[in-house]
Amino acid sequence: MHAAVASQTRAAFSRADNSNTTVVSCHYSLLTTNSGDRRRSNSSISMAERGGGRLDVVMIPWLAFGHMIPFLELSKRLAARGHAVTFLSTPRNLARLPPLTTPANLSGQIRLHPLPMPAVDGLPEGAESTADVPPEKGELIKTACDLLAAPFAAFLAGDGERRKKKPDWIIIDFCYHWIPPIADEHKVPCAMFQILPAAMNALLGPRWANSKFPRNSREEFTVPPKWIPFDSTISFRRREADWAAAAFVPNSSGVPDAERFWRTEEGCRFIINRSCHEIEPPKMFEFLTELFHKPTVPSGLLPPPPPPPPTTTNPAVDDDDVSRWLDDQPPRSVIYVALGSEAPLTTTDLHELALGLELAGVRFLWALRNKSAGADEVLLLPEGFEERTRRRGVVWRSAWAAQVAALGHGAVGGFLTHCGWGSTIEALGFGIPMAMLPLVVDQGVIARAMAERGFGVEIATDDDDGGSFGRDGVAAAVRSVMVDGERRDLLVRNVKEMMGVVRDETRQEQYIDELVGYL
């Protein structure tokens, strides 16, 4: 089967190379094979079937940890198959990545190569990622990102290095529109890795579709785009539509986000999404292949490895007090609360969230940063909150909480999350139903998709007031996930079914093998 698939894939890429405007037929058996056929063991696929030998791949993610971590997970899976990976980012970002100790043999296969962080007026010293700046300064990170073009070109030319050969592929993020022209000079192909669900690509659409069906008002972003030919609920809410519309106008970096995406996509041979057929609407990848006039393929969900079994010397959570507290709680009785490293929370938001948890009356573990991303203001909890809830809740103040370990603990039975895609995958991987509080960008689309599938309950927000939320809405969603017997049982049953997909290592590794076949 795979030899025929490889032949069809090469033909598809040949057509994509010859014309950016040629519609590539999407009838690949690779994309339409049922899940049972994809369960073939990784060990039974030869290196020849994977593309003919050892690949040399360069990876360069956007300067945000929500992008760097999935790029690193994909790097690990490529390296585990014997391919050489060079992972590019700025020095401070590389220093903050998780160590390459799992599996132990990958450190020699993945090379972390620093590109110097450019100085930008207004960007604080030492700020190298979106986690280091408040949201209003995020455009300065994009400005710095564009100034990486010169050091990247020097890297690819081999300046100061004894490179024996050029890379086989460069896998890039949405923002690096200047990489494909540089890569073309060295005859190195590029692929774009979107760390989001494939449905987000359908919502944004390619340049030609936006030209044919322009969206000129905020309201036009609150309905499915006209280029989607089937019944769909994929759209933005009004407050999210403001962000979507802003992506089409120039920002302080000089390049609109939509233009970045289009230039990058147009310069790449194909598109990869951190997703899988089982979690997307039916035939989504086939549709996107037609829409973008080039192959769009899944990488699988790239779930993080499960934490090792806890021992007396290696507790489940790397905070002794938190670990002991979790160990003392009944099974599945605790809701874990974490809203990502870059949650734009105000003091009012924080207070309503805290008072909602108190009102819900359930056990909780709240991973809380003392400040919003890059902000100077210390976020204070409501007066007396910790004292009133200390018998059933813990506020875990940590710059970087061990989320996977917390979700994997037997005491945790729910997750109050912002619905970032990485956190959502982690929740599904542990079979944990979600109370969902989307805050920015893609999170609302993800939360509604998860609610439609019965994996969680969205916290009620007021679209007329910029997406504000109150304690009553928080408490109601938390109770649905943790207390309401019949509803909780249904949520748990649904999410356990998807857990089987996420944890099916054979199935997820097959997606990587198919991706390597494309490469």
Short mmCIF file of C-alpha atoms in Angstrom, two decimals:
data_model
loop_
_atom_site.label_atom_id
_atom_site.label_comp_id
_atom_site.label_asym_id
_atom_site.label_seq_id
_atom_site.Cartn_x
_atom_site.Cartn_y
_atom_site.Cartn_z
CA MET A 1 0.00 0.00 0.00
CA HIS A 2 2.68 2.51 0.98
CA ALA A 3 4.57 2.20 -2.32
CA ALA A 4 1.44 3.22 -4.24
CA VAL A 5 0.80 6.03 -1.78
CA ALA A 6 4.35 7.31 -2.18
CA SER A 7 3.92 7.32 -5.97
CA GLN A 8 0.68 9.32 -5.73
CA THR A 9 2.27 11.70 -3.25
CA ARG A 10 5.24 12.40 -5.51
CA ALA A 11 2.86 13.11 -8.39
CA ALA A 12 0.90 15.51 -6.23
CA PHE A 13 4.05 17.39 -5.24
CA SER A 14 5.17 17.54 -8.85
CA ARG A 15 1.92 19.27 -9.77
CA ALA A 16 2.26 21.64 -6.82
CA ASP A 17 5.81 22.54 -7.87
CA ASN A 18 4.85 23.23 -11.47
CA SER A 19 2.13 25.75 -10.67
CA ASN A 20 0.95 27.50 -7.54
CA THR A 21 -2.46 27.87 -9.15
CA THR A 22 -3.04 24.26 -10.18
CA VAL A 23 -5.69 22.57 -8.07
CA VAL A 24 -4.13 19.42 -6.68
CA SER A 25 -6.46 16.44 -6.66
CA CYS A 26 -7.21 15.44 -3.11
CA HIS A 27 -8.02 11.78 -3.78
CA TYR A 28 -4.94 10.42 -2.00
CA SER A 29 -5.47 7.02 -0.46
CA LEU A 30 -3.13 8.30 2.26
CA LEU A 31 -5.73 10.85 3.30
CA THR A 32 -8.82 8.68 2.90
CA THR A 33 -7.47 5.44 4.38
CA ASN A 34 -9.60 4.39 7.32
CA SER A 35 -8.14 4.48 10.80
CA GLY A 36 -7.79 0.70 10.94
CA ASP A 37 -5.45 0.69 7.93
CA ARG A 38 -3.34 3.40 9.55
CA ARG A 39 -2.65 1.25 12.59
CA ARG A 40 0.21 -0.57 10.87
CA SER A 41 3.16 -0.89 13.23
CA ASN A 42 5.87 1.74 12.95
CA SER A 43 8.51 -0.95 13.18
CA SER A 44 7.21 -2.64 10.01
CA ILE A 45 7.83 0.42 7.80
CA SER A 46 11.25 0.48 6.23
CA MET A 47 13.42 3.60 5.90
CA ALA A 48 13.04 3.30 2.13
CA GLU A 49 9.27 3.58 2.49
CA ARG A 50 9.77 6.66 4.65
CA GLY A 51 11.55 8.56 1.94
CA GLY A 52 14.72 6.72 1.05
CA GLY A 53 17.15 7.55 3.83
CA ARG A 54 18.28 9.94 6.52
CA LEU A 55 16.83 13.43 6.22
CA ASP A 56 18.42 16.69 7.41
CA VAL A 57 15.58 18.94 8.61
CA VAL A 58 15.69 22.51 9.95
CA MET A 59 12.86 23.60 12.27
CA ILE A 60 12.12 27.25 13.12
CA PRO A 61 9.06 28.08 15.25
CA TRP A 62 7.46 31.43 16.04
CA LEU A 63 8.88 33.04 19.19
CA ALA A 64 6.15 31.78 21.51
CA PHE A 65 6.32 28.73 23.77
CA GLY A 66 2.93 27.55 22.55
CA HIS A 67 4.64 27.15 19.17
CA MET A 68 8.14 26.11 20.25
CA ILE A 69 6.93 23.12 22.29
CA PRO A 70 4.97 21.40 19.46
CA PHE A 71 7.85 22.13 17.05
CA LEU A 72 10.14 20.42 19.56
CA GLU A 73 7.75 17.45 19.86
CA LEU A 74 7.74 17.05 16.08
CA SER A 75 11.55 17.35 16.09
CA LYS A 76 11.78 14.53 18.64
CA ARG A 77 9.64 12.23 16.54
CA LEU A 78 11.69 12.90 13.41
CA ALA A 79 14.92 12.38 15.34
CA ALA A 80 13.62 9.11 16.81
CA ARG A 81 13.39 7.83 13.22
CA GLY A 82 17.07 8.54 12.61
CA HIS A 83 16.72 11.94 10.93
CA ALA A 84 18.95 14.88 11.83
CA VAL A 85 17.13 17.97 13.13
CA THR A 86 18.47 21.47 13.64
CA PHE A 87 16.16 23.50 15.87
CA LEU A 88 16.53 27.26 15.50
CA SER A 89 15.49 29.94 17.97
CA THR A 90 17.03 32.72 20.03
CA PRO A 91 19.45 31.93 22.89
CA ARG A 92 17.15 32.58 25.85
CA ASN A 93 14.32 30.61 24.28
CA LEU A 94 16.56 27.61 23.64
CA ALA A 95 17.77 27.75 27.24
CA ARG A 96 14.16 27.56 28.49
CA LEU A 97 13.13 24.54 26.43
CA PRO A 98 12.59 21.21 28.21
CA PRO A 99 15.75 19.09 28.22
CA LEU A 100 16.14 16.53 25.44
CA THR A 101 16.27 13.59 27.82
CA THR A 102 13.17 11.68 26.68
CA PRO A 103 14.04 9.45 24.91
CA ALA A 104 17.63 9.57 26.10
CA ASN A 105 19.18 9.02 22.68
CA LEU A 106 17.80 12.18 21.03
CA SER A 107 20.33 14.73 22.23
CA GLY A 108 22.74 13.68 19.50
CA GLN A 109 20.06 13.81 16.80
CA ILE A 110 18.65 17.28 17.60
CA ARG A 111 20.98 20.27 17.47
CA LEU A 112 19.80 23.48 19.16
CA HIS A 113 21.23 26.35 17.14
CA PRO A 114 20.89 29.94 18.42
CA LEU A 115 20.09 32.93 16.21
CA PRO A 116 20.95 36.24 17.90
CA MET A 117 17.90 38.15 19.16
CA PRO A 118 17.80 41.51 17.35
CA ALA A 119 17.47 44.73 19.33
CA VAL A 120 14.17 46.53 18.73
CA ASP A 121 13.20 49.93 20.10
CA GLY A 122 10.66 49.46 22.88
CA LEU A 123 11.39 45.76 23.38
CA PRO A 124 12.65 45.14 26.94
CA GLU A 125 16.14 43.75 27.33
CA GLY A 126 16.03 39.96 27.56
CA ALA A 127 12.57 39.72 25.97
CA GLU A 128 12.76 36.98 23.34
CA SER A 129 9.27 35.50 23.33
CA THR A 130 5.66 36.58 23.60
CA ALA A 131 5.73 35.31 27.21
CA ASP A 132 8.20 38.09 28.05
CA VAL A 133 6.02 41.02 26.97
CA PRO A 134 2.44 42.21 27.58
CA PRO A 135 -0.01 41.67 24.69
CA GLU A 136 0.27 45.26 23.48
CA LYS A 137 3.99 44.75 22.80
CA GLY A 138 3.58 41.48 20.92
CA GLU A 139 4.02 43.24 17.57
CA LEU A 140 7.57 44.15 18.62
CA ILE A 141 8.35 40.42 18.79
CA LYS A 142 7.18 40.20 15.16
CA THR A 143 9.49 43.10 14.27
CA ALA A 144 12.39 41.25 15.92
CA CYS A 145 11.32 38.07 14.13
CA ASP A 146 11.68 39.80 10.74
CA LEU A 147 15.16 41.00 11.70
CA LEU A 148 16.23 37.35 12.05
CA ALA A 149 16.35 37.15 8.25
CA ALA A 150 20.04 38.09 8.01
CA PRO A 151 21.31 35.63 10.65
CA PHE A 152 19.09 32.92 9.17
CA ALA A 153 20.52 33.54 5.69
CA ALA A 154 24.03 33.32 7.15
CA PHE A 155 23.14 30.05 8.88
CA LEU A 156 21.76 28.52 5.69
CA ALA A 157 24.81 29.64 3.72
CA GLY A 158 26.96 27.81 6.27
CA ASP A 159 28.86 30.88 7.50
CA GLY A 160 31.14 29.87 10.32
CA GLU A 161 30.13 26.20 10.05
CA ARG A 162 31.54 23.18 8.29
CA ARG A 163 28.24 21.94 6.87
CA LYS A 164 28.71 18.93 4.61
CA LYS A 165 25.42 19.37 2.79
CA LYS A 166 22.40 21.62 2.65
CA PRO A 167 19.23 20.67 4.54
CA ASP A 168 16.64 18.51 2.82
CA TRP A 169 13.74 20.53 4.25
CA ILE A 170 13.02 23.65 6.29
CA ILE A 171 9.84 23.42 8.38
CA ILE A 172 8.66 26.91 9.28
CA ASP A 173 5.96 28.66 11.26
CA PHE A 174 3.28 31.02 9.92
CA CYS A 175 5.29 34.21 10.48
CA TYR A 176 8.49 33.54 8.50
CA HIS A 177 7.35 34.82 5.11
CA TRP A 178 10.94 35.77 4.27
CA ILE A 179 12.35 32.24 4.64
CA PRO A 180 11.06 30.67 1.37
CA PRO A 181 12.85 33.24 -0.86
CA ILE A 182 16.10 32.66 1.06
CA ALA A 183 15.61 28.90 0.87
CA ASP A 184 14.91 29.11 -2.87
CA GLU A 185 18.38 30.61 -3.40
CA HIS A 186 19.82 27.40 -1.94
CA LYS A 187 17.22 25.14 -3.63
CA VAL A 188 15.90 23.92 -0.26
CA PRO A 189 12.13 23.25 -0.08
CA CYS A 190 9.96 24.55 2.76
CA ALA A 191 6.89 23.17 4.52
CA MET A 192 4.67 25.17 6.86
CA PHE A 193 3.79 23.62 10.23
CA GLN A 194 0.58 25.01 11.70
CA ILE A 195 0.41 24.12 15.39
CA LEU A 196 -3.38 24.64 15.32
CA PRO A 197 -6.32 22.46 14.27
CA ALA A 198 -6.80 22.20 10.52
CA ALA A 199 -10.21 23.86 10.81
CA MET A 200 -8.42 27.15 11.61
CA ASN A 201 -6.80 27.06 8.15
CA ALA A 202 -10.27 26.72 6.63
CA LEU A 203 -11.43 29.74 8.62
CA LEU A 204 -8.55 31.96 7.50
CA GLY A 205 -8.45 30.70 3.91
CA PRO A 206 -5.90 31.32 1.14
CA ARG A 207 -5.37 34.65 -0.59
CA TRP A 208 -7.45 33.74 -3.66
CA ALA A 209 -10.48 32.80 -1.56
CA ASN A 210 -10.31 36.02 0.44
CA SER A 211 -10.06 38.00 -2.80
CA LYS A 212 -13.08 36.23 -4.29
CA PHE A 213 -15.13 36.39 -1.07
CA PRO A 214 -13.82 39.44 0.83
CA ARG A 215 -14.92 40.01 4.42
CA ASN A 216 -15.26 43.75 4.90
CA SER A 217 -17.00 43.96 8.26
CA ARG A 218 -16.72 42.38 11.66
CA GLU A 219 -20.09 40.71 11.18
CA GLU A 220 -18.80 38.80 8.15
CA PHE A 221 -16.29 37.03 10.38
CA THR A 222 -19.07 35.77 12.67
CA VAL A 223 -20.44 33.38 10.00
CA PRO A 224 -18.63 30.57 8.15
CA PRO A 225 -16.61 31.83 5.14
CA LYS A 226 -18.34 31.50 1.77
CA TRP A 227 -15.56 29.27 0.40
CA ILE A 228 -16.59 26.46 2.77
CA PRO A 229 -19.06 24.50 0.60
CA PHE A 230 -20.52 22.27 3.32
CA ASP A 231 -22.58 22.95 6.45
CA SER A 232 -20.25 24.29 9.08
CA THR A 233 -20.24 26.04 12.44
CA ILE A 234 -16.66 27.27 12.01
CA SER A 235 -16.74 31.01 12.73
CA PHE A 236 -15.73 33.65 15.25
CA ARG A 237 -17.81 35.28 17.93
CA ARG A 238 -18.10 39.05 17.83
CA ARG A 239 -15.23 39.74 20.23
CA GLU A 240 -13.05 37.22 18.41
CA ALA A 241 -14.05 38.76 15.08
CA ASP A 242 -12.29 41.97 16.12
CA TRP A 243 -9.02 40.03 16.32
CA ALA A 244 -9.73 38.27 13.02
CA ALA A 245 -10.43 41.53 11.21
CA ALA A 246 -7.28 43.10 12.72
CA ALA A 247 -5.21 40.28 11.21
CA PHE A 248 -5.89 41.75 7.76
CA VAL A 249 -4.59 45.28 8.47
CA PRO A 250 -0.95 46.40 8.95
CA ASN A 251 0.39 46.38 12.49
CA SER A 252 3.49 48.01 13.94
CA SER A 253 5.67 45.31 12.36
CA GLY A 254 4.52 46.54 8.96
CA VAL A 255 3.09 43.18 7.82
CA PRO A 256 -0.49 42.09 8.62
CA ASP A 257 -0.74 38.65 10.20
CA ALA A 258 -2.89 37.37 7.34
CA GLU A 259 -0.29 38.56 4.82
CA ARG A 260 2.42 36.75 6.80
CA PHE A 261 0.40 33.55 6.65
CA TRP A 262 -0.33 33.88 2.92
CA ARG A 263 3.26 34.67 1.88
CA THR A 264 4.56 31.83 4.02
CA GLU A 265 1.99 29.35 2.74
CA GLU A 266 2.52 30.39 -0.88
CA GLY A 267 6.27 29.78 -0.53
CA CYS A 268 5.87 26.28 0.92
CA ARG A 269 5.45 22.93 -0.85
CA PHE A 270 2.82 21.70 1.58
CA ILE A 271 1.09 22.42 4.90
CA ILE A 272 1.25 20.32 8.07
CA ASN A 273 -1.29 20.66 10.89
CA ARG A 274 -0.92 19.41 14.43
CA SER A 275 -4.07 17.36 14.20
CA CYS A 276 -5.54 14.08 13.00
CA HIS A 277 -8.49 12.88 10.95
CA GLU A 278 -10.35 11.65 14.03
CA ILE A 279 -10.64 15.07 15.68
CA GLU A 280 -11.42 17.20 12.60
CA PRO A 281 -14.68 17.49 10.63
CA PRO A 282 -14.95 14.70 8.01
CA LYS A 283 -12.59 15.04 5.03
CA MET A 284 -11.17 18.32 6.33
CA PHE A 285 -7.67 17.57 5.00
CA GLU A 286 -8.98 16.68 1.56
CA PHE A 287 -10.95 19.94 1.49
CA LEU A 288 -7.91 22.01 2.56
CA THR A 289 -5.77 20.34 -0.09
CA GLU A 290 -8.23 21.58 -2.71
CA LEU A 291 -8.64 25.00 -1.07
CA PHE A 292 -4.91 25.78 -0.80
CA HIS A 293 -3.95 24.09 -4.07
CA LYS A 294 -1.32 21.97 -2.30
CA PRO A 295 -1.24 19.00 0.06
CA THR A 296 -2.40 19.62 3.63
CA VAL A 297 -1.48 16.72 5.92
CA PRO A 298 -1.77 15.86 9.63
CA SER A 299 1.21 15.35 11.90
CA GLY A 300 -0.89 13.61 14.48
CA LEU A 301 -1.58 15.30 17.80
CA LEU A 302 2.00 15.07 19.13
CA PRO A 303 0.91 14.39 22.71
CA PRO A 304 3.64 14.81 25.32
CA PRO A 305 4.98 11.61 26.87
CA PRO A 306 3.12 10.56 30.04
CA PRO A 307 4.89 11.37 33.30
CA PRO A 308 6.85 8.52 34.93
CA PRO A 309 5.14 6.68 37.80
CA PRO A 310 5.61 8.63 41.05
CA THR A 311 8.03 7.35 43.67
CA THR A 312 9.17 8.64 47.06
CA THR A 313 12.23 10.20 45.42
CA ASN A 314 10.40 11.29 42.26
CA PRO A 315 6.93 12.64 43.18
CA ALA A 316 4.22 13.10 40.56
CA VAL A 317 4.49 16.90 40.79
CA ASP A 318 7.83 18.62 41.29
CA ASP A 319 6.57 20.66 44.27
CA ASP A 320 6.60 18.61 47.46
CA ASP A 321 3.75 20.45 49.17
CA VAL A 322 1.52 20.33 46.08
CA SER A 323 2.36 16.68 45.45
CA ARG A 324 1.53 15.68 49.04
CA TRP A 325 -1.74 17.61 48.90
CA LEU A 326 -2.78 15.90 45.67
CA ASP A 327 -1.87 12.50 47.10
CA ASP A 328 -4.27 13.13 50.00
CA GLN A 329 -7.30 13.90 47.80
CA PRO A 330 -9.93 11.36 46.70
CA PRO A 331 -9.70 10.06 43.13
CA ARG A 332 -10.97 12.41 40.39
CA SER A 333 -12.14 15.00 42.96
CA VAL A 334 -9.87 17.94 42.03
CA ILE A 335 -10.28 20.40 39.17
CA TYR A 336 -6.93 21.63 37.87
CA VAL A 337 -6.99 25.32 36.88
CA ALA A 338 -4.45 26.76 34.43
CA LEU A 339 -4.95 29.42 31.76
CA GLY A 340 -1.62 29.27 29.96
CA SER A 341 1.58 31.23 30.33
CA GLU A 342 0.27 34.26 28.43
CA ALA A 343 -3.28 34.69 29.73
CA PRO A 344 -4.29 38.39 29.49
CA LEU A 345 -6.06 38.39 32.85
CA THR A 346 -7.08 41.60 34.60
CA THR A 347 -7.50 41.82 38.37
CA THR A 348 -11.28 41.77 37.82
CA ASP A 349 -10.98 38.57 35.77
CA LEU A 350 -8.86 36.99 38.45
CA HIS A 351 -11.32 37.89 41.20
CA GLU A 352 -14.34 36.55 39.31
CA LEU A 353 -12.49 33.33 38.55
CA ALA A 354 -11.46 32.91 42.19
CA LEU A 355 -14.93 33.67 43.56
CA GLY A 356 -16.44 31.29 41.01
CA LEU A 357 -14.19 28.48 42.24
CA GLU A 358 -15.20 29.30 45.80
CA LEU A 359 -18.89 29.31 44.85
CA ALA A 360 -18.58 25.95 43.05
CA GLY A 361 -17.51 24.32 46.30
CA VAL A 362 -15.18 21.74 44.73
CA ARG A 363 -11.56 20.84 45.40
CA PHE A 364 -9.14 22.73 43.15
CA LEU A 365 -5.46 23.12 42.29
CA TRP A 366 -4.84 26.48 40.65
CA ALA A 367 -1.53 27.00 38.82
CA LEU A 368 -1.17 30.78 38.96
CA ARG A 369 1.53 33.10 37.74
CA ASN A 370 1.91 36.19 39.88
CA LYS A 371 1.80 38.44 36.79
CA SER A 372 0.25 38.40 33.36
CA ALA A 373 2.72 37.88 30.52
CA GLY A 374 5.32 40.64 30.51
CA ALA A 375 3.29 42.85 32.86
CA ASP A 376 4.57 44.76 35.88
CA GLU A 377 1.29 44.62 37.80
CA VAL A 378 1.11 41.85 40.41
CA LEU A 379 -2.21 40.04 40.22
CA LEU A 380 -3.81 39.82 43.66
CA LEU A 381 -6.48 37.32 44.64
CA PRO A 382 -9.61 38.51 46.49
CA GLU A 383 -8.95 39.30 50.13
CA GLY A 384 -9.38 36.22 52.31
CA PHE A 385 -9.89 33.84 49.37
CA GLU A 386 -7.02 31.49 50.17
CA GLU A 387 -7.92 31.37 53.85
CA ARG A 388 -11.59 30.59 53.12
CA THR A 389 -10.74 27.80 50.66
CA ARG A 390 -7.59 26.37 52.21
CA ARG A 391 -9.31 23.14 53.32
CA ARG A 392 -10.20 22.21 49.74
CA GLY A 393 -7.96 24.21 47.44
CA VAL A 394 -4.34 25.11 46.73
CA VAL A 395 -3.03 28.10 44.79
CA TRP A 396 0.18 26.85 43.16
CA ARG A 397 2.31 29.88 42.40
CA SER A 398 4.82 28.83 39.79
CA ALA A 399 6.41 30.44 36.73
CA TRP A 400 6.17 27.09 34.92
CA ALA A 401 3.85 24.50 36.46
CA ALA A 402 4.24 20.82 35.61
CA GLN A 403 0.87 20.62 33.86
CA VAL A 404 1.24 17.17 32.31
CA ALA A 405 2.15 15.71 35.71
CA ALA A 406 -0.78 17.45 37.37
CA LEU A 407 -3.31 16.30 34.76
CA GLY A 408 -1.95 12.77 35.00
CA HIS A 409 -2.42 12.58 38.78
CA GLY A 410 -5.21 10.27 39.89
CA ALA A 411 -6.82 12.95 42.05
CA VAL A 412 -7.49 15.27 39.10
CA GLY A 413 -10.88 14.82 37.46
CA GLY A 414 -11.42 18.11 35.61
CA PHE A 415 -9.51 20.92 33.93
CA LEU A 416 -10.44 24.62 33.84
CA THR A 417 -8.50 25.71 30.77
CA HIS A 418 -8.15 28.52 28.23
CA CYS A 419 -8.36 25.89 25.48
CA GLY A 420 -5.00 26.51 23.93
CA TRP A 421 -4.55 23.61 21.51
CA GLY A 422 -1.64 22.08 23.44
CA SER A 423 -3.54 22.13 26.74
CA THR A 424 -6.63 20.73 25.03
CA ILE A 425 -4.64 17.81 23.61
CA GLU A 426 -3.18 17.13 27.07
CA ALA A 427 -6.66 17.08 28.62
CA LEU A 428 -7.93 14.67 25.96
CA GLY A 429 -4.86 12.49 26.42
CA PHE A 430 -5.69 11.97 30.09
CA GLY A 431 -9.45 11.68 29.59
CA ILE A 432 -10.15 14.83 31.58
CA PRO A 433 -13.35 16.83 30.83
CA MET A 434 -12.91 20.59 30.56
CA ALA A 435 -14.49 23.78 31.89
CA MET A 436 -13.40 26.13 29.11
CA LEU A 437 -12.57 29.85 29.33
CA PRO A 438 -11.13 30.86 25.93
CA LEU A 439 -9.32 34.20 26.06
CA VAL A 440 -7.59 34.98 22.75
CA VAL A 441 -7.17 34.16 19.06
CA ASP A 442 -8.00 30.54 18.20
CA GLN A 443 -9.12 29.45 21.66
CA GLY A 444 -12.81 30.26 21.20
CA VAL A 445 -13.03 28.20 18.00
CA ILE A 446 -11.32 25.28 19.76
CA ALA A 447 -13.57 25.55 22.83
CA ARG A 448 -16.76 25.48 20.75
CA ALA A 449 -15.50 22.47 18.78
CA MET A 450 -14.76 20.65 22.06
CA ALA A 451 -18.20 21.57 23.45
CA GLU A 452 -19.90 20.28 20.28
CA ARG A 453 -18.07 16.97 20.67
CA GLY A 454 -19.15 16.76 24.33
CA PHE A 455 -15.64 17.02 25.79
CA GLY A 456 -16.33 20.02 27.99
CA VAL A 457 -18.51 22.97 28.99
CA GLU A 458 -17.75 26.56 28.02
CA ILE A 459 -17.95 29.23 30.74
CA ALA A 460 -20.61 31.80 29.84
CA THR A 461 -19.21 35.13 28.60
CA ASP A 462 -20.76 38.45 27.58
CA ASP A 463 -19.92 39.25 23.95
CA ASP A 464 -21.39 42.74 24.35
CA ASP A 465 -18.86 43.46 27.11
CA GLY A 466 -15.69 42.24 25.40
CA GLY A 467 -16.07 38.65 26.54
CA SER A 468 -16.33 39.39 30.25
CA PHE A 469 -17.36 36.57 32.58
CA GLY A 470 -18.69 36.30 36.11
CA ARG A 471 -18.38 34.08 39.12
CA ASP A 472 -21.79 32.47 38.57
CA GLY A 473 -20.81 31.33 35.07
CA VAL A 474 -17.53 29.93 36.38
CA ALA A 475 -19.27 28.04 39.18
CA ALA A 476 -21.93 26.61 36.84
CA ALA A 477 -19.38 25.25 34.36
CA VAL A 478 -17.16 23.82 37.10
CA ARG A 479 -20.12 22.04 38.71
CA SER A 480 -21.15 20.59 35.34
CA VAL A 481 -17.70 19.11 34.91
CA MET A 482 -17.12 17.98 38.50
CA VAL A 483 -20.44 17.54 40.34
CA ASP A 484 -23.47 17.14 38.05
CA GLY A 485 -23.65 13.35 37.99
CA GLU A 486 -25.50 12.68 34.73
CA ARG A 487 -23.81 15.46 32.75
CA ARG A 488 -20.37 14.70 34.14
CA ASP A 489 -20.80 11.03 33.31
CA LEU A 490 -21.58 11.90 29.68
CA LEU A 491 -18.59 14.26 29.43
CA VAL A 492 -16.27 11.65 30.91
CA ARG A 493 -17.58 8.96 28.56
CA ASN A 494 -17.05 11.18 25.51
CA VAL A 495 -13.58 12.32 26.47
CA LYS A 496 -12.49 8.79 27.37
CA GLU A 497 -13.33 7.72 23.83
CA MET A 498 -11.09 10.45 22.42
CA MET A 499 -8.40 9.54 24.95
CA GLY A 500 -8.17 6.23 23.14
CA VAL A 501 -7.27 8.09 19.93
CA VAL A 502 -4.72 10.39 21.56
CA ARG A 503 -3.05 7.59 23.51
CA ASP A 504 -3.02 5.12 20.62
CA GLU A 505 0.73 5.31 20.04
CA THR A 506 0.57 3.12 16.94
CA ARG A 507 -2.00 5.39 15.34
CA GLN A 508 -0.22 8.65 16.27
CA GLU A 509 3.17 7.33 15.15
CA GLN A 510 1.63 6.25 11.85
CA TYR A 511 0.79 9.89 11.16
CA ILE A 512 4.49 10.75 11.61
CA ASP A 513 5.50 7.94 9.27
CA GLU A 514 3.10 9.25 6.63
CA LEU A 515 4.49 12.76 7.12
CA VAL A 516 8.02 11.44 6.65
CA GLY A 517 6.78 9.84 3.44
CA TYR A 518 5.85 13.31 2.20
CA LEU A 519 9.25 14.68 3.19
#
